[in-house]
Amino acid sequence: MRPHRTPAATRTAVCAVAALALLSGCGAAGGLKSAGDAQSAVEPKALWPELPPASSAPYDYGEGETAKIPGIRVTGGDVRRLDPVTVAQAGLKAKTDRDSGLDELPDGTVRQIKACRTAPEDCPVLPPYYRDLTGDGRDELVLGIRMPDQQLAVRVYMPDRGGLTRIMSTYDAVISVELAGRDLIMRAPSVIPGYEYRTAWSWDDRQRAMLPTRDEILRTPEHRKAPRPKRTPTDPATGTPAPSTDTPSDPDTSTPSDSATGTP
């Protein structure tokens, strides 16, 4: 959000108060200076007003979908006492209030979740994070579940009258997942080089669920841009690539550009 410009009348009043308090004018060093007149607001113009409004959404984004998690009791409303694997396993039996399909997991991932106790090395449930995303003074539980093709399912659970309710469920091939204030922000790659999608999910009191309140496509930050490939030197005599002096890298070793962040 761009910072708003202070109206001229307000700047004048602030200057007068500062002059009385500090016995110095606004023209002194460090004083307020006018940034010029603000541009006049332009009323939006409706295009093709004769078109009938759409009566249904073009696709289901999973927004507003919730599910009561069966068999989970939240003592004292403290989700930190819950075992994330138990929550993920119980969530496989949950019935959503509507069917977007975004709460479903691939069969292979479901089998791995069910086998988390016996095969913990293959368990796709990531370490949980906690944050008060609803503003009621109690933490919500944020879970990530690894899926094939480098996709990640992200789910948020809210303590609800002694039980547990899933208030967000989505998945994407994410660059990063972040907690910022009361927002959960997911960044995903774009087909446009140098750009990425940024979706902020926020609690909505009316819907009683997390909704994607901001969906943007932005330039990729400089610190996450991939370095340019180095030019391979050639032997002028033969024209073939010269041996590299760099240490060879292990092709099986990869370093993620970003990891999920939050308040553990």
PDB file of C-alpha atoms in Angstrom:
ATOM      1  CA  MET A   1       0.000   0.000   0.000  1.00  0.00           C
ATOM      2  CA  ARG A   2       1.356   3.408  -0.964  1.00  0.00           C
ATOM      3  CA  PRO A   3       1.716   5.964   1.860  1.00  0.00           C
ATOM      4  CA  HIS A   4      -1.011   8.598   1.614  1.00  0.00           C
ATOM      5  CA  ARG A   5      -0.119  12.233   1.189  1.00  0.00           C
ATOM      6  CA  THR A   6      -0.943  14.616   4.061  1.00  0.00           C
ATOM      7  CA  PRO A   7      -3.460  17.338   3.007  1.00  0.00           C
ATOM      8  CA  ALA A   8      -2.128  20.894   2.793  1.00  0.00           C
ATOM      9  CA  ALA A   9      -4.426  22.144   5.581  1.00  0.00           C
ATOM     10  CA  THR A  10      -3.167  19.455   7.921  1.00  0.00           C
ATOM     11  CA  ARG A  11       0.452  20.301   7.107  1.00  0.00           C
ATOM     12  CA  THR A  12      -0.210  23.963   7.959  1.00  0.00           C
ATOM     13  CA  ALA A  13      -1.804  23.076  11.295  1.00  0.00           C
ATOM     14  CA  VAL A  14       1.063  20.760  12.213  1.00  0.00           C
ATOM     15  CA  CYS A  15       3.568  23.474  11.328  1.00  0.00           C
ATOM     16  CA  ALA A  16       1.800  26.004  13.562  1.00  0.00           C
ATOM     17  CA  VAL A  17       1.722  23.640  16.534  1.00  0.00           C
ATOM     18  CA  ALA A  18       5.391  22.785  16.058  1.00  0.00           C
ATOM     19  CA  ALA A  19       6.259  26.508  15.911  1.00  0.00           C
ATOM     20  CA  LEU A  20       4.540  27.195  19.210  1.00  0.00           C
ATOM     21  CA  ALA A  21       6.076  24.170  20.917  1.00  0.00           C
ATOM     22  CA  LEU A  22       9.610  24.541  19.632  1.00  0.00           C
ATOM     23  CA  LEU A  23       9.703  28.317  18.962  1.00  0.00           C
ATOM     24  CA  SER A  24      10.931  27.585  15.464  1.00  0.00           C
ATOM     25  CA  GLY A  25       9.300  27.899  12.044  1.00  0.00           C
ATOM     26  CA  CYS A  26       8.637  25.145   9.552  1.00  0.00           C
ATOM     27  CA  GLY A  27      11.298  26.616   7.353  1.00  0.00           C
ATOM     28  CA  ALA A  28      13.979  25.435   9.787  1.00  0.00           C
ATOM     29  CA  ALA A  29      16.162  22.435   9.033  1.00  0.00           C
ATOM     30  CA  GLY A  30      14.207  19.215   9.371  1.00  0.00           C
ATOM     31  CA  GLY A  31      10.830  20.978   9.107  1.00  0.00           C
ATOM     32  CA  LEU A  32       7.900  19.819   7.027  1.00  0.00           C
ATOM     33  CA  LYS A  33       7.918  20.730   3.349  1.00  0.00           C
ATOM     34  CA  SER A  34       5.126  20.625   0.829  1.00  0.00           C
ATOM     35  CA  ALA A  35       5.213  17.763  -1.645  1.00  0.00           C
ATOM     36  CA  GLY A  36       2.929  19.643  -3.997  1.00  0.00           C
ATOM     37  CA  ASP A  37      -0.751  19.389  -4.735  1.00  0.00           C
ATOM     38  CA  ALA A  38      -2.364  15.981  -4.737  1.00  0.00           C
ATOM     39  CA  GLN A  39      -3.851  14.748  -7.975  1.00  0.00           C
ATOM     40  CA  SER A  40      -7.614  14.987  -8.322  1.00  0.00           C
ATOM     41  CA  ALA A  41      -9.503  11.750  -7.813  1.00  0.00           C
ATOM     42  CA  VAL A  42     -10.978  10.294 -10.987  1.00  0.00           C
ATOM     43  CA  GLU A  43     -14.316   8.500 -10.748  1.00  0.00           C
ATOM     44  CA  PRO A  44     -14.153   4.936 -12.080  1.00  0.00           C
ATOM     45  CA  LYS A  45     -15.964   4.415 -15.372  1.00  0.00           C
ATOM     46  CA  ALA A  46     -17.943   1.252 -15.924  1.00  0.00           C
ATOM     47  CA  LEU A  47     -17.203  -0.545 -19.193  1.00  0.00           C
ATOM     48  CA  TRP A  48     -19.924  -2.400 -21.100  1.00  0.00           C
ATOM     49  CA  PRO A  49     -22.605  -1.673 -18.485  1.00  0.00           C
ATOM     50  CA  GLU A  50     -25.193  -3.517 -20.560  1.00  0.00           C
ATOM     51  CA  LEU A  51     -23.550  -6.897 -19.843  1.00  0.00           C
ATOM     52  CA  PRO A  52     -25.427  -9.023 -17.271  1.00  0.00           C
ATOM     53  CA  PRO A  53     -23.425  -9.759 -14.089  1.00  0.00           C
ATOM     54  CA  ALA A  54     -22.054 -13.262 -13.605  1.00  0.00           C
ATOM     55  CA  SER A  55     -24.172 -15.475 -11.379  1.00  0.00           C
ATOM     56  CA  SER A  56     -21.492 -18.033 -10.445  1.00  0.00           C
ATOM     57  CA  ALA A  57     -17.735 -18.079  -9.826  1.00  0.00           C
ATOM     58  CA  PRO A  58     -15.577 -19.167 -12.801  1.00  0.00           C
ATOM     59  CA  TYR A  59     -13.569 -21.533 -10.608  1.00  0.00           C
ATOM     60  CA  ASP A  60     -13.447 -22.689  -7.008  1.00  0.00           C
ATOM     61  CA  TYR A  61     -10.493 -21.195  -5.137  1.00  0.00           C
ATOM     62  CA  GLY A  62     -11.282 -23.080  -1.928  1.00  0.00           C
ATOM     63  CA  GLU A  63     -12.126 -19.818  -0.191  1.00  0.00           C
ATOM     64  CA  GLY A  64     -14.470 -20.013   2.763  1.00  0.00           C
ATOM     65  CA  GLU A  65     -14.366 -23.808   2.977  1.00  0.00           C
ATOM     66  CA  THR A  66     -14.218 -25.171   6.520  1.00  0.00           C
ATOM     67  CA  ALA A  67     -14.290 -28.612   8.173  1.00  0.00           C
ATOM     68  CA  LYS A  68     -14.738 -29.877  11.707  1.00  0.00           C
ATOM     69  CA  ILE A  69     -11.878 -32.275  12.525  1.00  0.00           C
ATOM     70  CA  PRO A  70     -13.356 -35.433  14.071  1.00  0.00           C
ATOM     71  CA  GLY A  71     -11.975 -36.926  17.267  1.00  0.00           C
ATOM     72  CA  ILE A  72      -9.796 -33.920  18.217  1.00  0.00           C
ATOM     73  CA  ARG A  73     -10.299 -32.171  21.555  1.00  0.00           C
ATOM     74  CA  VAL A  74      -8.434 -28.935  22.300  1.00  0.00           C
ATOM     75  CA  THR A  75      -7.881 -28.640  26.042  1.00  0.00           C
ATOM     76  CA  GLY A  76      -8.134 -25.037  27.177  1.00  0.00           C
ATOM     77  CA  GLY A  77      -8.191 -23.880  23.552  1.00  0.00           C
ATOM     78  CA  ASP A  78      -4.418 -24.458  23.333  1.00  0.00           C
ATOM     79  CA  VAL A  79      -3.519 -25.928  19.932  1.00  0.00           C
ATOM     80  CA  ARG A  80       0.130 -26.178  20.973  1.00  0.00           C
ATOM     81  CA  ARG A  81      -0.801 -29.276  22.960  1.00  0.00           C
ATOM     82  CA  LEU A  82      -1.907 -31.084  19.803  1.00  0.00           C
ATOM     83  CA  ASP A  83       0.242 -33.556  17.919  1.00  0.00           C
ATOM     84  CA  PRO A  84       0.418 -32.351  14.284  1.00  0.00           C
ATOM     85  CA  VAL A  85       0.521 -35.898  12.884  1.00  0.00           C
ATOM     86  CA  THR A  86      -2.627 -36.809  14.828  1.00  0.00           C
ATOM     87  CA  VAL A  87      -4.343 -33.702  13.446  1.00  0.00           C
ATOM     88  CA  ALA A  88      -3.281 -34.511   9.879  1.00  0.00           C
ATOM     89  CA  GLN A  89      -4.481 -38.122  10.215  1.00  0.00           C
ATOM     90  CA  ALA A  90      -7.819 -37.068  11.715  1.00  0.00           C
ATOM     91  CA  GLY A  91      -8.208 -34.500   8.948  1.00  0.00           C
ATOM     92  CA  LEU A  92      -8.308 -37.310   6.381  1.00  0.00           C
ATOM     93  CA  LYS A  93     -11.755 -38.210   7.755  1.00  0.00           C
ATOM     94  CA  ALA A  94     -13.080 -34.647   7.930  1.00  0.00           C
ATOM     95  CA  LYS A  95     -16.186 -33.638   5.980  1.00  0.00           C
ATOM     96  CA  THR A  96     -16.074 -30.146   4.501  1.00  0.00           C
ATOM     97  CA  ASP A  97     -19.050 -27.799   4.518  1.00  0.00           C
ATOM     98  CA  ARG A  98     -18.748 -27.730   0.723  1.00  0.00           C
ATOM     99  CA  ASP A  99     -16.584 -29.590  -1.769  1.00  0.00           C
ATOM    100  CA  SER A 100     -13.938 -27.558  -3.585  1.00  0.00           C
ATOM    101  CA  GLY A 101     -11.584 -30.504  -3.919  1.00  0.00           C
ATOM    102  CA  LEU A 102      -8.738 -28.468  -2.431  1.00  0.00           C
ATOM    103  CA  ASP A 103      -8.816 -30.414   0.841  1.00  0.00           C
ATOM    104  CA  GLU A 104      -8.107 -33.651  -0.994  1.00  0.00           C
ATOM    105  CA  LEU A 105      -4.608 -35.127  -1.063  1.00  0.00           C
ATOM    106  CA  PRO A 106      -3.030 -37.544  -3.565  1.00  0.00           C
ATOM    107  CA  ASP A 107      -3.377 -41.214  -2.682  1.00  0.00           C
ATOM    108  CA  GLY A 108       0.377 -41.571  -2.154  1.00  0.00           C
ATOM    109  CA  THR A 109       0.432 -38.636   0.280  1.00  0.00           C
ATOM    110  CA  VAL A 110      -2.550 -40.091   2.169  1.00  0.00           C
ATOM    111  CA  ARG A 111      -0.713 -43.411   2.569  1.00  0.00           C
ATOM    112  CA  GLN A 112       2.384 -41.595   3.853  1.00  0.00           C
ATOM    113  CA  ILE A 113       0.327 -39.657   6.429  1.00  0.00           C
ATOM    114  CA  LYS A 114      -1.305 -42.847   7.676  1.00  0.00           C
ATOM    115  CA  ALA A 115       2.163 -44.459   8.005  1.00  0.00           C
ATOM    116  CA  CYS A 116       3.812 -41.528   9.838  1.00  0.00           C
ATOM    117  CA  ARG A 117       4.163 -43.573  13.053  1.00  0.00           C
ATOM    118  CA  THR A 118       5.777 -46.575  11.413  1.00  0.00           C
ATOM    119  CA  ALA A 119       7.741 -44.754   8.688  1.00  0.00           C
ATOM    120  CA  PRO A 120       8.524 -41.304  10.141  1.00  0.00           C
ATOM    121  CA  GLU A 121      11.290 -40.680   7.583  1.00  0.00           C
ATOM    122  CA  ASP A 122       8.651 -40.568   4.826  1.00  0.00           C
ATOM    123  CA  CYS A 123       6.083 -38.567   6.804  1.00  0.00           C
ATOM    124  CA  PRO A 124       5.021 -35.549   4.705  1.00  0.00           C
ATOM    125  CA  VAL A 125       3.732 -33.522   7.681  1.00  0.00           C
ATOM    126  CA  LEU A 126       6.070 -30.589   8.323  1.00  0.00           C
ATOM    127  CA  PRO A 127       6.789 -29.003  11.741  1.00  0.00           C
ATOM    128  CA  PRO A 128       3.842 -26.804  12.812  1.00  0.00           C
ATOM    129  CA  TYR A 129       3.688 -23.065  13.341  1.00  0.00           C
ATOM    130  CA  TYR A 130       1.421 -21.094  15.642  1.00  0.00           C
ATOM    131  CA  ARG A 131      -0.062 -17.616  15.297  1.00  0.00           C
ATOM    132  CA  ASP A 132      -3.243 -15.824  16.352  1.00  0.00           C
ATOM    133  CA  LEU A 133      -4.697 -15.318  12.869  1.00  0.00           C
ATOM    134  CA  THR A 134      -8.312 -14.727  13.950  1.00  0.00           C
ATOM    135  CA  GLY A 135      -7.618 -11.994  16.514  1.00  0.00           C
ATOM    136  CA  ASP A 136      -9.398 -13.804  19.367  1.00  0.00           C
ATOM    137  CA  GLY A 137      -6.270 -14.029  21.514  1.00  0.00           C
ATOM    138  CA  ARG A 138      -5.703 -17.744  20.867  1.00  0.00           C
ATOM    139  CA  ASP A 139      -3.168 -19.263  18.493  1.00  0.00           C
ATOM    140  CA  GLU A 140      -4.169 -21.152  15.379  1.00  0.00           C
ATOM    141  CA  LEU A 141      -2.265 -24.216  14.167  1.00  0.00           C
ATOM    142  CA  VAL A 142      -0.606 -23.918  10.727  1.00  0.00           C
ATOM    143  CA  LEU A 143       0.375 -27.176   9.042  1.00  0.00           C
ATOM    144  CA  GLY A 144       2.246 -27.872   5.835  1.00  0.00           C
ATOM    145  CA  ILE A 145       2.042 -31.212   4.013  1.00  0.00           C
ATOM    146  CA  ARG A 146       4.506 -32.068   1.260  1.00  0.00           C
ATOM    147  CA  MET A 147       2.970 -33.286  -1.987  1.00  0.00           C
ATOM    148  CA  PRO A 148       4.432 -34.604  -5.268  1.00  0.00           C
ATOM    149  CA  ASP A 149       5.914 -32.228  -7.862  1.00  0.00           C
ATOM    150  CA  GLN A 150       7.213 -29.864  -5.137  1.00  0.00           C
ATOM    151  CA  GLN A 151       3.705 -28.819  -4.171  1.00  0.00           C
ATOM    152  CA  LEU A 152       2.711 -27.965  -0.627  1.00  0.00           C
ATOM    153  CA  ALA A 153      -0.689 -28.244   1.044  1.00  0.00           C
ATOM    154  CA  VAL A 154      -1.191 -25.510   3.640  1.00  0.00           C
ATOM    155  CA  ARG A 155      -3.873 -25.853   6.287  1.00  0.00           C
ATOM    156  CA  VAL A 156      -4.922 -23.679   9.217  1.00  0.00           C
ATOM    157  CA  TYR A 157      -6.826 -25.017  12.234  1.00  0.00           C
ATOM    158  CA  MET A 158      -8.738 -22.976  14.823  1.00  0.00           C
ATOM    159  CA  PRO A 159      -9.726 -24.083  18.346  1.00  0.00           C
ATOM    160  CA  ASP A 160     -13.513 -24.033  18.305  1.00  0.00           C
ATOM    161  CA  ARG A 161     -15.707 -24.769  21.361  1.00  0.00           C
ATOM    162  CA  GLY A 162     -13.398 -27.466  22.661  1.00  0.00           C
ATOM    163  CA  GLY A 163     -12.817 -28.985  19.231  1.00  0.00           C
ATOM    164  CA  LEU A 164     -10.800 -28.132  16.139  1.00  0.00           C
ATOM    165  CA  THR A 165     -12.013 -26.565  12.888  1.00  0.00           C
ATOM    166  CA  ARG A 166     -10.010 -26.266   9.681  1.00  0.00           C
ATOM    167  CA  ILE A 167     -10.473 -22.693   8.440  1.00  0.00           C
ATOM    168  CA  MET A 168      -8.127 -22.804   5.441  1.00  0.00           C
ATOM    169  CA  SER A 169      -7.031 -25.491   3.010  1.00  0.00           C
ATOM    170  CA  THR A 170      -5.159 -24.910  -0.230  1.00  0.00           C
ATOM    171  CA  TYR A 171      -2.115 -26.134  -2.109  1.00  0.00           C
ATOM    172  CA  ASP A 172       0.374 -24.763  -4.606  1.00  0.00           C
ATOM    173  CA  ALA A 173       3.927 -25.114  -5.871  1.00  0.00           C
ATOM    174  CA  VAL A 174       5.210 -22.519  -3.435  1.00  0.00           C
ATOM    175  CA  ILE A 175       8.385 -20.472  -3.301  1.00  0.00           C
ATOM    176  CA  SER A 176       7.745 -19.592   0.337  1.00  0.00           C
ATOM    177  CA  VAL A 177       5.086 -19.424   3.025  1.00  0.00           C
ATOM    178  CA  GLU A 178       5.145 -16.546   5.496  1.00  0.00           C
ATOM    179  CA  LEU A 179       3.270 -15.323   8.560  1.00  0.00           C
ATOM    180  CA  ALA A 180       2.985 -11.536   8.582  1.00  0.00           C
ATOM    181  CA  GLY A 181       0.852 -10.139  11.378  1.00  0.00           C
ATOM    182  CA  ARG A 182      -2.508 -11.893  11.014  1.00  0.00           C
ATOM    183  CA  ASP A 183      -1.938 -12.796   7.355  1.00  0.00           C
ATOM    184  CA  LEU A 184      -0.624 -16.012   5.875  1.00  0.00           C
ATOM    185  CA  ILE A 185       1.228 -15.221   2.647  1.00  0.00           C
ATOM    186  CA  MET A 186       2.032 -17.732  -0.062  1.00  0.00           C
ATOM    187  CA  ARG A 187       4.434 -16.999  -2.908  1.00  0.00           C
ATOM    188  CA  ALA A 188       4.332 -19.133  -6.053  1.00  0.00           C
ATOM    189  CA  PRO A 189       6.269 -19.088  -9.340  1.00  0.00           C
ATOM    190  CA  SER A 190       4.853 -17.346 -12.394  1.00  0.00           C
ATOM    191  CA  VAL A 191       5.228 -18.405 -16.017  1.00  0.00           C
ATOM    192  CA  ILE A 192       6.622 -14.910 -16.633  1.00  0.00           C
ATOM    193  CA  PRO A 193      10.379 -14.886 -15.909  1.00  0.00           C
ATOM    194  CA  GLY A 194      11.266 -12.521 -13.081  1.00  0.00           C
ATOM    195  CA  TYR A 195       7.748 -12.475 -11.599  1.00  0.00           C
ATOM    196  CA  GLU A 196       5.902 -14.417  -8.915  1.00  0.00           C
ATOM    197  CA  TYR A 197       2.413 -14.693  -7.474  1.00  0.00           C
ATOM    198  CA  ARG A 198       1.732 -13.446  -3.959  1.00  0.00           C
ATOM    199  CA  THR A 199      -1.491 -14.432  -2.215  1.00  0.00           C
ATOM    200  CA  ALA A 200      -2.380 -13.173   1.271  1.00  0.00           C
ATOM    201  CA  TRP A 201      -4.959 -15.152   3.237  1.00  0.00           C
ATOM    202  CA  SER A 202      -6.769 -13.307   6.045  1.00  0.00           C
ATOM    203  CA  TRP A 203      -9.436 -14.181   8.602  1.00  0.00           C
ATOM    204  CA  ASP A 204     -12.972 -13.065   7.747  1.00  0.00           C
ATOM    205  CA  ASP A 205     -15.395 -12.805  10.701  1.00  0.00           C
ATOM    206  CA  ARG A 206     -18.480 -13.022   8.516  1.00  0.00           C
ATOM    207  CA  GLN A 207     -17.436 -16.201   6.717  1.00  0.00           C
ATOM    208  CA  ARG A 208     -15.627 -17.613   9.767  1.00  0.00           C
ATOM    209  CA  ALA A 209     -12.779 -18.729   7.518  1.00  0.00           C
ATOM    210  CA  MET A 210      -9.514 -17.561   5.980  1.00  0.00           C
ATOM    211  CA  LEU A 211     -10.068 -15.845   2.624  1.00  0.00           C
ATOM    212  CA  PRO A 212      -7.545 -14.867  -0.107  1.00  0.00           C
ATOM    213  CA  THR A 213      -7.883 -11.122   0.429  1.00  0.00           C
ATOM    214  CA  ARG A 214      -4.991 -10.082  -1.856  1.00  0.00           C
ATOM    215  CA  ASP A 215      -3.808 -11.900  -4.975  1.00  0.00           C
ATOM    216  CA  GLU A 216      -1.000 -10.193  -6.896  1.00  0.00           C
ATOM    217  CA  ILE A 217       1.684 -10.815  -9.477  1.00  0.00           C
ATOM    218  CA  LEU A 218       4.890  -9.028  -8.546  1.00  0.00           C
ATOM    219  CA  ARG A 219       8.482  -8.779  -9.662  1.00  0.00           C
ATOM    220  CA  THR A 220      10.704 -11.320  -7.982  1.00  0.00           C
ATOM    221  CA  PRO A 221      12.851  -9.663  -5.277  1.00  0.00           C
ATOM    222  CA  GLU A 222      16.478  -9.202  -6.266  1.00  0.00           C
ATOM    223  CA  HIS A 223      17.770 -11.509  -3.535  1.00  0.00           C
ATOM    224  CA  ARG A 224      15.748 -14.409  -4.960  1.00  0.00           C
ATOM    225  CA  LYS A 225      16.688 -13.993  -8.609  1.00  0.00           C
ATOM    226  CA  ALA A 226      18.749 -16.838  -9.990  1.00  0.00           C
ATOM    227  CA  PRO A 227      22.354 -15.917 -10.784  1.00  0.00           C
ATOM    228  CA  ARG A 228      23.308 -15.652 -14.432  1.00  0.00           C
ATOM    229  CA  PRO A 229      25.062 -18.745 -15.762  1.00  0.00           C
ATOM    230  CA  LYS A 230      28.803 -18.396 -16.083  1.00  0.00           C
ATOM    231  CA  ARG A 231      30.289 -18.425 -19.562  1.00  0.00           C
ATOM    232  CA  THR A 232      32.380 -21.537 -20.130  1.00  0.00           C
ATOM    233  CA  PRO A 233      35.890 -20.591 -21.349  1.00  0.00           C
ATOM    234  CA  THR A 234      37.121 -22.338 -24.478  1.00  0.00           C
ATOM    235  CA  ASP A 235      40.562 -23.443 -25.567  1.00  0.00           C
ATOM    236  CA  PRO A 236      41.494 -21.084 -28.453  1.00  0.00           C
ATOM    237  CA  ALA A 237      43.525 -23.834 -30.091  1.00  0.00           C
ATOM    238  CA  THR A 238      40.800 -26.465 -30.240  1.00  0.00           C
ATOM    239  CA  GLY A 239      37.611 -24.453 -29.638  1.00  0.00           C
ATOM    240  CA  THR A 240      36.505 -26.973 -27.005  1.00  0.00           C
ATOM    241  CA  PRO A 241      35.446 -26.010 -23.476  1.00  0.00           C
ATOM    242  CA  ALA A 242      38.420 -25.642 -21.163  1.00  0.00           C
ATOM    243  CA  PRO A 243      38.481 -27.574 -17.872  1.00  0.00           C
ATOM    244  CA  SER A 244      36.727 -25.671 -15.098  1.00  0.00           C
ATOM    245  CA  THR A 245      38.670 -24.611 -12.015  1.00  0.00           C
ATOM    246  CA  ASP A 246      35.502 -24.450  -9.908  1.00  0.00           C
ATOM    247  CA  THR A 247      34.657 -27.214  -7.466  1.00  0.00           C
ATOM    248  CA  PRO A 248      32.091 -29.492  -9.101  1.00  0.00           C
ATOM    249  CA  SER A 249      28.684 -29.481  -7.468  1.00  0.00           C
ATOM    250  CA  ASP A 250      26.758 -32.539  -6.401  1.00  0.00           C
ATOM    251  CA  PRO A 251      23.766 -32.833  -8.754  1.00  0.00           C
ATOM    252  CA  ASP A 252      21.786 -34.584  -6.010  1.00  0.00           C
ATOM    253  CA  THR A 253      22.181 -31.669  -3.612  1.00  0.00           C
ATOM    254  CA  SER A 254      19.752 -28.755  -3.854  1.00  0.00           C
ATOM    255  CA  THR A 255      19.312 -25.640  -1.751  1.00  0.00           C
ATOM    256  CA  PRO A 256      15.788 -24.192  -1.452  1.00  0.00           C
ATOM    257  CA  SER A 257      15.437 -20.517  -2.319  1.00  0.00           C
ATOM    258  CA  ASP A 258      13.171 -19.945   0.677  1.00  0.00           C
ATOM    259  CA  SER A 259      11.755 -21.938   3.520  1.00  0.00           C
ATOM    260  CA  ALA A 260       8.485 -21.601   5.357  1.00  0.00           C
ATOM    261  CA  THR A 261       8.761 -18.933   8.014  1.00  0.00           C
ATOM    262  CA  GLY A 262       6.722 -18.147  11.055  1.00  0.00           C
ATOM    263  CA  THR A 263       6.665 -18.071  14.820  1.00  0.00           C
ATOM    264  CA  PRO A 264       7.276 -21.549  16.215  1.00  0.00           C
TER     265      PRO A 264
END
